[in-house]
Amino acid sequence: MSAPSPLVTAPDGPVPKAPARTAPSPSGRSLRLALCLAPLLIALCWAVANRPVVYEGVRRLVAADPRWLLAGLGCTCLTWVAASCVRQGALPDRLPAGLLLASQFAAGAANHALPGGLGAHAVTVRFLRARGVPLDRATASIGLYSLVKGVSKTLVLLVFLAVSPAWRRLAELVPDGPQLVPVAAVAGGVVTGAGVLLIVVRPLRRPVTGLVRTALADVRVVHARPCRVLALWGGAVAMPLVQAAALGCVGAALGLGLSFAEVALAFLAAGTAVGAAPVPGGFAVDAALMWTLVAFGAEPAPATATVIGYRVVTDWLPLLPGALVLSALIRAKVL
């Protein structure tokens, strides 16, 4: 009798073990840990260097009007609704509204580990892929979301500059022409380098060209549907307004002493100037926001308390619930 084939396993034979997962490398774990701790270290260094101002700001925050703080928390909830509208408007496919809103709430927790909104984009891409959206179209929707959000925020800023007399104080913060030369040179170098890479490196040019074609096709489809246009552009315009309203509510609770137009203009100007700075947690925006509020006439202590309170209401209070929702969505295979 011939020997049994090695490919056939006897019923009572040993069951082959599943291949073990490769453990993350120490360097990868160290990098993730550094990204998670970077916001805390930056905040700690700034607090140590400005101890009197931070102490006064925290003291004012403890004695703040809770009704205005609750109103600020309500405005924060509206930011997730606005973000969900923009995400839906950037994609022709219909997404489940409840799960989309939950994913945007969970995405806020992911933003504390990665800069520039990359955490929220990563969560959104996983959510779209789980809904059956191809990777190229999911990535194209992220690009459209970012583009429309930036354009809308700039338009809202221009409207506030046109209607508010506070722009004269804002003009004092703009650097002189010679100081803008290095910034313009760096920006021009980055754009030129990216263009040269796309032209010279063919393996890079092909996927980028395909992604652009997919994005343009989806843009045409989206803008042919009035409901998508309303969700995309309406949500993008509403987002900076409700964020500025949250900051204004916190300022009112702490006696900041600035009008809503001044607070909104300070928020929009600070976010537009350094919103793309690669610092996790938004601390570059916070520093610019404190500087801008003081330039508009606020005292340093109330301005510091307002920015701290705004960060607590919009980021740190929702952080734990957002992380729990993120974990639940991953376990439920929604992400």
Coordinates of C-alpha atoms in Angstrom, one line a residue:
M1 CA 0.0 0.0 0.0
S2 CA 1.3 3.4 -0.9
A3 CA 2.0 5.9 1.8
P4 CA -0.6 8.6 2.4
S5 CA -0.1 11.9 0.7
P6 CA 1.4 14.5 2.9
L7 CA -1.3 17.0 1.9
V8 CA -4.0 14.8 3.5
T9 CA -4.4 15.2 7.3
A10 CA -6.0 12.4 9.3
P11 CA -9.1 13.4 11.3
D12 CA -7.5 12.6 14.6
G13 CA -4.2 14.2 13.6
P14 CA -2.7 17.4 14.9
V15 CA -4.5 20.6 13.8
P16 CA -2.1 23.0 12.1
K17 CA -1.6 26.2 14.0
A18 CA -2.5 29.5 12.5
P19 CA 0.5 31.6 11.6
A20 CA 1.5 33.9 14.4
R21 CA 1.1 37.6 14.0
T22 CA 4.2 39.5 13.7
A23 CA 4.8 41.6 16.8
P24 CA 5.3 45.3 16.3
S25 CA 8.9 46.4 16.1
P26 CA 10.3 48.3 19.1
S27 CA 11.0 51.3 16.8
G28 CA 7.3 51.3 15.7
R29 CA 6.1 51.2 19.3
S30 CA 8.5 54.0 20.3
L31 CA 7.3 56.1 17.4
R32 CA 3.6 55.7 18.3
L33 CA 4.4 56.4 22.0
A34 CA 6.3 59.6 21.0
L35 CA 3.4 60.8 18.9
C36 CA 0.9 60.2 21.7
L37 CA 3.1 62.0 24.3
A38 CA 4.1 64.9 22.1
P39 CA 1.1 67.0 22.8
L40 CA 1.4 66.5 26.6
L41 CA 5.1 67.3 26.5
I42 CA 4.5 70.5 24.5
A43 CA 1.8 71.6 26.8
L44 CA 3.9 70.9 29.9
C45 CA 6.8 72.9 28.6
W46 CA 4.6 75.8 27.8
A47 CA 2.9 75.6 31.2
V48 CA 6.2 75.6 33.0
A49 CA 7.5 78.6 31.1
N50 CA 4.3 80.5 31.8
R51 CA 3.3 79.4 35.3
P52 CA 1.7 82.6 36.6
V53 CA -0.5 83.0 33.5
V54 CA -1.5 79.4 33.5
Y55 CA -2.4 79.5 37.2
E56 CA -4.6 82.6 36.8
G57 CA -6.2 81.0 33.7
V58 CA -7.1 77.8 35.5
R59 CA -8.4 79.8 38.5
R60 CA -10.7 81.7 36.2
L61 CA -11.8 78.5 34.5
V62 CA -12.8 76.9 37.7
A63 CA -15.0 79.9 38.6
A64 CA -16.5 80.2 35.1
D65 CA -20.3 80.4 34.3
P66 CA -21.3 76.7 33.7
R67 CA -24.3 77.7 31.5
W68 CA -22.0 79.3 28.9
L69 CA -19.7 76.3 29.1
L70 CA -22.6 73.9 28.4
A71 CA -23.5 76.1 25.5
G72 CA -19.9 75.7 24.2
L73 CA -20.2 72.0 24.6
G74 CA -23.4 72.1 22.6
C75 CA -21.6 74.0 19.8
T76 CA -18.9 71.3 19.9
C77 CA -21.5 68.6 19.3
L78 CA -22.6 70.6 16.2
T79 CA -19.1 70.4 14.8
W80 CA -19.4 66.6 14.5
V81 CA -22.7 67.0 12.7
A82 CA -21.1 69.6 10.3
A83 CA -18.1 67.3 9.7
S84 CA -20.5 64.4 8.9
C85 CA -22.4 66.5 6.4
V86 CA -19.1 67.4 4.6
R87 CA -18.0 63.8 4.6
Q88 CA -21.3 62.7 3.1
G89 CA -21.3 65.6 0.6
A90 CA -17.8 64.7 -0.6
L91 CA -18.9 61.2 -1.7
P92 CA -21.6 60.1 -4.2
D93 CA -22.4 56.9 -2.2
R94 CA -25.0 57.1 0.5
L95 CA -23.6 56.4 4.0
P96 CA -25.5 55.4 7.1
A97 CA -26.0 58.7 9.0
G98 CA -25.7 57.3 12.5
L99 CA -22.6 55.3 11.9
L100 CA -21.1 58.3 10.0
L101 CA -21.7 60.6 12.9
A102 CA -20.2 58.0 15.3
S103 CA -17.1 57.7 13.2
Q104 CA -16.6 61.5 13.2
F105 CA -17.0 61.6 17.0
A106 CA -14.4 58.8 17.3
A107 CA -12.1 60.5 14.8
G108 CA -11.6 63.4 17.2
A109 CA -9.8 61.0 19.6
A110 CA -7.5 59.8 16.8
N111 CA -6.5 63.4 16.1
H112 CA -4.5 63.6 19.3
A113 CA -1.9 61.1 18.1
L114 CA -1.4 62.4 14.5
P115 CA -1.0 66.0 13.3
G116 CA -2.8 67.9 10.6
G117 CA -6.1 65.9 10.9
L118 CA -4.4 62.7 9.7
G119 CA -6.0 60.7 12.6
A120 CA -9.5 61.7 11.5
H121 CA -8.7 61.0 7.9
A122 CA -7.4 57.6 8.7
V123 CA -10.5 56.7 10.7
T124 CA -12.7 58.0 7.9
V125 CA -10.9 56.0 5.2
R126 CA -11.3 52.8 7.3
F127 CA -15.0 53.6 7.7
L128 CA -15.5 54.1 4.0
R129 CA -13.5 51.0 3.1
A130 CA -15.8 49.0 5.5
R131 CA -18.8 50.4 3.6
G132 CA -17.4 49.0 0.4
V133 CA -16.0 52.3 -1.1
P134 CA -12.8 51.6 -3.1
L135 CA -9.6 53.0 -1.7
D136 CA -9.0 55.4 -4.6
R137 CA -12.5 56.9 -4.2
A138 CA -12.2 57.0 -0.4
T139 CA -8.9 58.9 -0.7
A140 CA -10.4 61.2 -3.3
S141 CA -13.2 62.1 -0.9
I142 CA -10.6 63.0 1.8
G143 CA -8.9 65.3 -0.7
L144 CA -12.2 67.0 -1.6
Y145 CA -13.2 67.3 2.1
S146 CA -9.9 69.0 2.9
L147 CA -10.1 71.3 -0.1
V148 CA -13.7 72.4 0.4
K149 CA -13.0 72.9 4.2
G150 CA -10.0 75.1 3.5
V151 CA -11.8 77.2 0.8
S152 CA -14.9 77.7 3.0
K153 CA -12.9 78.7 6.0
T154 CA -11.0 81.3 3.9
L155 CA -14.3 82.7 2.5
V156 CA -15.8 83.0 6.0
L157 CA -12.6 84.8 7.1
L158 CA -12.9 87.2 4.2
V159 CA -16.5 87.9 5.1
F160 CA -15.6 88.7 8.7
L161 CA -12.7 90.9 7.5
A162 CA -15.1 92.8 5.3
V163 CA -17.8 93.4 8.0
S164 CA -15.8 93.7 11.2
P165 CA -13.7 96.8 12.0
A166 CA -11.4 94.6 14.1
W167 CA -9.4 93.7 11.0
R168 CA -7.2 96.8 11.6
R169 CA -5.8 95.2 14.8
L170 CA -5.3 92.0 12.9
A171 CA -3.3 93.9 10.3
E172 CA -0.7 94.7 13.0
L173 CA 0.0 91.0 13.4
V174 CA 0.9 90.4 9.7
P175 CA 4.6 90.1 9.3
D176 CA 6.5 92.6 7.1
G177 CA 7.3 91.8 3.5
P178 CA 11.0 90.7 4.1
Q179 CA 9.8 88.3 6.9
L180 CA 7.5 86.5 4.4
V181 CA 10.3 85.8 1.9
P182 CA 11.6 82.6 3.7
V183 CA 8.0 81.3 4.0
A184 CA 7.3 82.0 0.3
A185 CA 10.6 80.4 -0.6
V186 CA 9.9 77.2 1.3
A187 CA 6.3 77.0 0.0
G188 CA 7.6 77.5 -3.6
G189 CA 10.3 74.9 -3.1
V190 CA 7.8 72.3 -1.8
V191 CA 5.5 72.8 -4.8
T192 CA 8.3 72.8 -7.3
G193 CA 9.8 69.6 -5.7
A194 CA 6.4 67.8 -5.8
G195 CA 6.0 68.8 -9.5
V196 CA 9.5 67.5 -10.4
L197 CA 8.8 64.2 -8.6
L198 CA 5.6 63.7 -10.4
I199 CA 7.2 64.4 -13.8
V200 CA 10.4 62.4 -13.3
V201 CA 9.3 59.4 -11.2
R202 CA 6.9 57.4 -13.4
P203 CA 5.8 54.9 -10.7
L204 CA 4.7 57.8 -8.6
R205 CA 3.0 59.7 -11.5
R206 CA 0.7 56.8 -12.5
P207 CA -1.1 56.4 -9.1
V208 CA -1.3 60.2 -8.6
T209 CA -2.8 60.6 -12.1
G210 CA -5.3 57.9 -11.5
L211 CA -6.3 59.4 -8.1
V212 CA -6.8 62.9 -9.7
R213 CA -9.0 61.3 -12.4
T214 CA -11.1 59.6 -9.8
A215 CA -11.4 62.8 -7.8
L216 CA -12.5 64.8 -10.7
A217 CA -15.1 62.2 -11.7
D218 CA -16.5 62.2 -8.2
V219 CA -16.5 66.0 -8.0
R220 CA -18.7 66.1 -11.2
V221 CA -21.1 63.6 -9.8
V222 CA -21.3 65.3 -6.4
H223 CA -21.9 68.7 -7.8
A224 CA -24.7 67.4 -10.1
R225 CA -26.7 66.6 -7.0
P226 CA -28.1 69.6 -5.1
C227 CA -28.4 67.6 -1.8
R228 CA -24.7 66.7 -2.0
V229 CA -23.8 70.3 -2.8
L230 CA -25.7 71.6 0.2
A231 CA -24.2 69.0 2.5
L232 CA -20.7 69.6 1.2
W233 CA -20.5 73.4 1.1
G234 CA -23.1 74.1 3.8
G235 CA -21.4 71.8 6.3
A236 CA -18.0 73.3 5.4
V237 CA -19.2 76.9 6.0
A238 CA -21.0 75.9 9.2
M239 CA -18.0 74.1 10.7
P240 CA -15.8 77.2 11.4
L241 CA -18.8 79.2 12.6
V242 CA -19.8 76.6 15.2
Q243 CA -16.2 76.3 16.3
A244 CA -16.0 80.0 16.7
A245 CA -19.3 80.0 18.6
A246 CA -17.9 77.4 21.0
L247 CA -14.9 79.7 21.6
G248 CA -17.2 82.7 22.1
C249 CA -19.3 80.8 24.6
V250 CA -16.2 79.8 26.6
G251 CA -15.0 83.5 26.4
A252 CA -18.4 84.7 27.7
A253 CA -18.2 82.3 30.6
L254 CA -14.8 83.6 31.6
G255 CA -15.4 87.4 31.0
L256 CA -13.1 87.7 28.0
G257 CA -14.5 91.1 27.1
L258 CA -14.5 90.7 23.3
S259 CA -17.5 90.6 20.9
F260 CA -18.4 87.5 19.0
A261 CA -17.1 89.1 15.7
E262 CA -13.7 89.7 17.3
V263 CA -13.5 86.2 18.8
A264 CA -14.6 84.7 15.5
L265 CA -12.1 86.8 13.6
A266 CA -9.3 85.8 16.0
F267 CA -10.2 82.1 15.7
L268 CA -10.4 82.1 11.9
A269 CA -7.1 84.1 11.5
A270 CA -5.2 81.9 14.0
G271 CA -6.5 78.7 12.4
T272 CA -5.8 79.9 8.9
A273 CA -2.3 81.0 9.7
V274 CA -1.0 77.9 11.5
G275 CA -3.7 75.3 11.1
A276 CA -1.4 73.2 8.9
A277 CA 1.5 73.2 11.4
P278 CA 2.6 69.6 12.0
V279 CA 2.0 69.6 15.8
P280 CA -0.4 67.0 17.3
G281 CA -3.3 68.3 19.4
G282 CA -3.5 71.8 17.9
F283 CA -1.1 73.5 20.3
A284 CA 0.3 75.7 17.5
V285 CA -3.2 77.0 16.9
D286 CA -3.7 77.5 20.6
A287 CA -0.5 79.7 20.9
A288 CA -1.5 81.8 17.9
L289 CA -5.1 82.1 19.2
M290 CA -3.9 83.4 22.6
W291 CA -1.6 85.9 20.8
T292 CA -4.5 87.1 18.5
L293 CA -7.0 87.5 21.4
V294 CA -4.5 89.6 23.3
A295 CA -3.9 91.7 20.2
F296 CA -7.7 92.3 19.9
G297 CA -7.6 93.8 23.4
A298 CA -8.1 90.9 25.8
E299 CA -6.1 90.6 29.0
P300 CA -3.5 87.7 28.9
A301 CA -5.1 85.8 31.9
P302 CA -8.6 85.7 30.4
A303 CA -7.3 84.9 27.0
T304 CA -5.2 82.0 28.4
A305 CA -8.2 80.7 30.4
T306 CA -10.4 81.0 27.3
V307 CA -8.1 79.0 25.1
I308 CA -7.6 76.4 27.9
G309 CA -11.3 76.2 28.4
Y310 CA -12.0 75.9 24.7
R311 CA -9.5 73.0 24.4
V312 CA -11.0 71.3 27.4
V313 CA -14.6 71.6 26.0
T314 CA -13.8 70.7 22.4
D315 CA -11.0 68.1 22.8
W316 CA -10.2 66.8 26.3
L317 CA -13.8 66.2 27.6
P318 CA -14.8 64.2 24.5
L319 CA -11.4 62.4 24.4
L320 CA -12.4 59.4 26.6
P321 CA -15.9 58.9 25.1
G322 CA -14.4 59.3 21.7
A323 CA -11.8 56.6 22.4
L324 CA -14.4 54.3 23.8
V325 CA -16.6 54.8 20.7
L326 CA -13.6 54.2 18.4
S327 CA -12.8 51.0 20.2
A328 CA -16.5 49.9 20.0
L329 CA -16.6 50.6 16.2
I330 CA -13.4 48.6 15.7
R331 CA -14.8 45.6 17.6
A332 CA -18.1 45.8 15.7
K333 CA -16.1 45.8 12.4
V334 CA -17.5 49.2 11.5
L335 CA -13.9 50.4 11.0

